[in-house]
């Protein structure tokens, strides 16, 4: 599994936190306890003075990259349900071609 | 069935459960007759595998320990919270007996059938009301301020409803060759990623952004999507009409309107009399004794003759003419007097002339340059689509406001074009929920229909939609004039926590009635007051269908939960008891009958799960006005009285309302009530959406509640500092009507002179019995918003445009 990684096209993350609940459902997690992903919101003023909101899905210690689902040929629960389609789960090799060219993105590896 | 004993069933979402307006295709995982997981269906064109938080929480919702699972009968005082379980037979017998008694003693009109926001209920609650014989089917929000004003205005302006074309009519979606990606989408007053717009999927806009669409966002708050827009206009709440008129002003002045479209498809060339106290459309009857009052008059510049527009034939009396657009004359009437007339277009231009960017900037707080830039961005883009939200409804001036915004796509010709605003009809013309009068499952005799509350007060209430006017209903409960209200059937509604403005009044009203029933899934502050409570099924526990707007979809009963019954089954059983010759024996008979226009049975729909109307069907775009697919007579044009898009509205003229758009100040504002503003110096707006919750629902769902524990008030850092308020502190929000205590969310996303309060809050974990009622009185912001301020047509109310003061709470 170590060759798999998560590409996060976070500039389009709307902050809806669907990923958090998808993870809770998949692993029947207790509410309020750490799930596999948490969305962090940043409200910045750009140099121009313009407000700019960035949301970043942060994968926590609890994330197992949905190994069981992936084995069955399914996408991880958060990836499938992400309302903004900002998560891509694939091998590092395949993800190289999927990195967006015109904006910043994050690559999360399992290590 | 897989070998692990898990069955996977395809079905469609629609409230109850996620609470929303539905439409997503899902895969339900069932094991041992229990739902164990809900996932998005990757093959469904609507959501393409995605699914929101609320739907992903369905297992916690369905099997919640506090779920109502058996019918309950009140045994203590109202509000005391003492109920006993009864069987369904006992519940139906009791309801039948009590409601028949009311019908016999006071007439069927003395029973109100009260629904919440329009989801999978309109068809079935109107069926029950009419089977019982009452015309008083009602949505309780003051001024019916949720989509109805916009639907009404679209209906009378362009004959049909329109929504942004995000390719939802195509199975291949964005990749369909006939579809065009909008160059610009203007999002007017909606936080799309956090919301569930009517018949729409908010994140389609993220899909479009990725495909090159640029955004203009009009919102007092800088939402995430506003922060990503090319242009964000931060307007003062309630000034949307002025901003739209400012756009129209710039578009006309800079020649950015589509004159060919306007000349051909709108009533801009028609002549208007200006000698009358209010301008009125010149009719054929004004010129000829044997003329028709439904025909209008235009001018042919070549022959210099006045010509008649025949509304039945959809032709001018002279062939191959291009009517004059920008002229004024005097014209002889039948009695020989000469009166001044001018074209609608000239009058329209004069009306828009007043709304200069300078003046509009003063009204709206949007800088002049941005108004000009916005108008250009909207009008120069092709295709250009406009998505509007609830703030267009939640102001008393909703009629001229909806009209002005609606005109933007009419003036730019972005109507029923790919990637513009497409005309939205029920898929295959299957009506499960009548959004205008007509189309309901049963009908009432005229002498009963005439008793509908509000019908004599307001033209739009009389002619457009079959609902009773809620402000008038509440008033009548107390005045008992012209007749007494004795009972209320409440279904899909929680007026004490959500839809009721001045909820103290609804509380008093409900408590004083002779008999009340509440159908719900959980105990609520409203249910606590009722005599009988019936446990409703979620969408996974019932059969139903959806045709709003596309696709036509099946909702399938997947499992049962205890004794819960679907709203449809409940209403059908009671309809049979109230109406001797009720025409349907069971829900499938009813669905088959509703599906006649699609030429299929409910079973066949279930086999398909979803169906998109084929190309050429009147319920599928594009350019149907050109093809004669909109009107009953098959002629090109629109379903309006004249067949044209009525920029000067003959319906508004008939209802004695201004026929063209204008700005009207909210009833309470720095401008209209400057003295009050001294004591309450902040604009109070409300109703912004919260991702985990739908209105007043979901506060008891652990995964969702963990994302937000309590209600907040958004306040700007500068304002917070001014009042000595720190982030996370408890603050009182107060005005002359009431006070709530909530937590301060200090954030720069809100304008310094505006605060945003959340709606729909109560605490299922707190004491339910009176006086607590689940803590609703501590936090329900509707206590600061009045009933009885509906707009001139009985529509719209000042829900997002109140005034308040904010101070640190003691202790």
PDB file of C-alpha atoms in Angstrom, chain A residues 11-14 16-18 20-22 24-26 28-32 43 45 50-55 69 80-86, chain B residues 37-40 42 49-53 56-57 193 201 203 206-207 209-210 222-224 226-229 702-704 706-707 747-749:
ATOM      1  CA  UNK A  11      -8.088  25.226  -3.870  1.00  0.00           C
ATOM      2  CA  UNK A  12     -11.514  23.796  -4.746  1.00  0.00           C
ATOM      3  CA  UNK A  13     -12.290  22.433  -1.263  1.00  0.00           C
ATOM      4  CA  UNK A  14     -15.510  24.173  -0.216  1.00  0.00           C
ATOM      5  CA  UNK A  16     -18.366  21.103   3.547  1.00  0.00           C
ATOM      6  CA  UNK A  17     -16.717  18.435   5.739  1.00  0.00           C
ATOM      7  CA  UNK A  18     -18.467  15.598   3.963  1.00  0.00           C
ATOM      8  CA  UNK A  20     -15.274  13.676   7.840  1.00  0.00           C
ATOM      9  CA  UNK A  21     -18.712  12.071   7.936  1.00  0.00           C
ATOM     10  CA  UNK A  22     -17.923   9.619   5.130  1.00  0.00           C
ATOM     11  CA  UNK A  24     -17.209   8.221  10.377  1.00  0.00           C
ATOM     12  CA  UNK A  25     -19.755   6.083   8.555  1.00  0.00           C
ATOM     13  CA  UNK A  26     -17.180   3.781   7.004  1.00  0.00           C
ATOM     14  CA  UNK A  28     -18.613   3.550  12.555  1.00  0.00           C
ATOM     15  CA  UNK A  29     -16.641   6.048  14.571  1.00  0.00           C
ATOM     16  CA  UNK A  30     -17.903   7.549  17.780  1.00  0.00           C
ATOM     17  CA  UNK A  31     -18.947  11.173  17.333  1.00  0.00           C
ATOM     18  CA  UNK A  32     -16.436  13.669  18.615  1.00  0.00           C
ATOM     19  CA  UNK A  43      -9.312  33.017   6.372  1.00  0.00           C
ATOM     20  CA  UNK A  45      -6.367  38.753   3.646  1.00  0.00           C
ATOM     21  CA  UNK A  50      -9.074  40.793  -0.584  1.00  0.00           C
ATOM     22  CA  UNK A  51     -10.508  38.097   1.696  1.00  0.00           C
ATOM     23  CA  UNK A  52      -9.490  34.609   0.696  1.00  0.00           C
ATOM     24  CA  UNK A  53     -10.768  31.427   2.308  1.00  0.00           C
ATOM     25  CA  UNK A  54      -8.838  28.192   2.008  1.00  0.00           C
ATOM     26  CA  UNK A  55      -9.987  24.816   3.293  1.00  0.00           C
ATOM     27  CA  UNK A  69     -12.140  -0.597   0.270  1.00  0.00           C
ATOM     28  CA  UNK A  80     -15.888   8.891  -3.379  1.00  0.00           C
ATOM     29  CA  UNK A  81     -18.136  11.255  -1.455  1.00  0.00           C
ATOM     30  CA  UNK A  82     -16.133  14.499  -1.600  1.00  0.00           C
ATOM     31  CA  UNK A  83     -18.732  16.955  -2.883  1.00  0.00           C
ATOM     32  CA  UNK A  84     -16.125  19.083  -4.647  1.00  0.00           C
ATOM     33  CA  UNK A  85     -14.171  16.140  -6.059  1.00  0.00           C
ATOM     34  CA  UNK A  86     -10.893  17.467  -4.697  1.00  0.00           C
TER      35      UNK A  86
ATOM     36  CA  UNK B  37     -24.459   2.052   5.085  1.00  0.00           C
ATOM     37  CA  UNK B  38     -25.509   4.651   2.502  1.00  0.00           C
ATOM     38  CA  UNK B  39     -23.229   5.627  -0.372  1.00  0.00           C
ATOM     39  CA  UNK B  40     -23.522   7.828  -3.438  1.00  0.00           C
ATOM     40  CA  UNK B  42     -21.362   6.682  -9.104  1.00  0.00           C
ATOM     41  CA  UNK B  49     -21.167   9.170  -6.633  1.00  0.00           C
ATOM     42  CA  UNK B  50     -20.991  12.065  -4.229  1.00  0.00           C
ATOM     43  CA  UNK B  51     -23.171  12.372  -1.162  1.00  0.00           C
ATOM     44  CA  UNK B  52     -23.481  14.976   1.584  1.00  0.00           C
ATOM     45  CA  UNK B  53     -22.888  14.676   5.328  1.00  0.00           C
ATOM     46  CA  UNK B  56     -24.059   9.735   5.005  1.00  0.00           C
ATOM     47  CA  UNK B  57     -25.437   9.963   8.554  1.00  0.00           C
ATOM     48  CA  UNK B 193     -21.626  24.599  -1.150  1.00  0.00           C
ATOM     49  CA  UNK B 201     -26.940  20.442  -6.341  1.00  0.00           C
ATOM     50  CA  UNK B 203     -21.402  21.688  -5.851  1.00  0.00           C
ATOM     51  CA  UNK B 206     -17.474  23.784  -8.294  1.00  0.00           C
ATOM     52  CA  UNK B 207     -17.650  21.397 -11.264  1.00  0.00           C
ATOM     53  CA  UNK B 209     -15.470  26.460 -11.973  1.00  0.00           C
ATOM     54  CA  UNK B 210     -13.060  23.644 -12.784  1.00  0.00           C
ATOM     55  CA  UNK B 222     -17.708  36.647   1.950  1.00  0.00           C
ATOM     56  CA  UNK B 223     -18.461  32.934   1.724  1.00  0.00           C
ATOM     57  CA  UNK B 224     -15.854  30.510   0.422  1.00  0.00           C
ATOM     58  CA  UNK B 226     -17.491  34.503  -2.837  1.00  0.00           C
ATOM     59  CA  UNK B 227     -13.782  34.470  -1.997  1.00  0.00           C
ATOM     60  CA  UNK B 228     -13.183  32.508  -5.227  1.00  0.00           C
ATOM     61  CA  UNK B 229     -15.321  34.758  -7.400  1.00  0.00           C
ATOM     62  CA  UNK B 702     -24.122  12.757  16.860  1.00  0.00           C
ATOM     63  CA  UNK B 703     -21.784  12.956  13.835  1.00  0.00           C
ATOM     64  CA  UNK B 704     -23.450  16.115  12.593  1.00  0.00           C
ATOM     65  CA  UNK B 706     -20.113  17.179  16.618  1.00  0.00           C
ATOM     66  CA  UNK B 707     -19.358  19.560  13.733  1.00  0.00           C
ATOM     67  CA  UNK B 747     -15.117  36.835  11.658  1.00  0.00           C
ATOM     68  CA  UNK B 748     -14.210  39.217   8.858  1.00  0.00           C
ATOM     69  CA  UNK B 749     -16.519  37.411   6.415  1.00  0.00           C
TER      70      UNK B 749
END
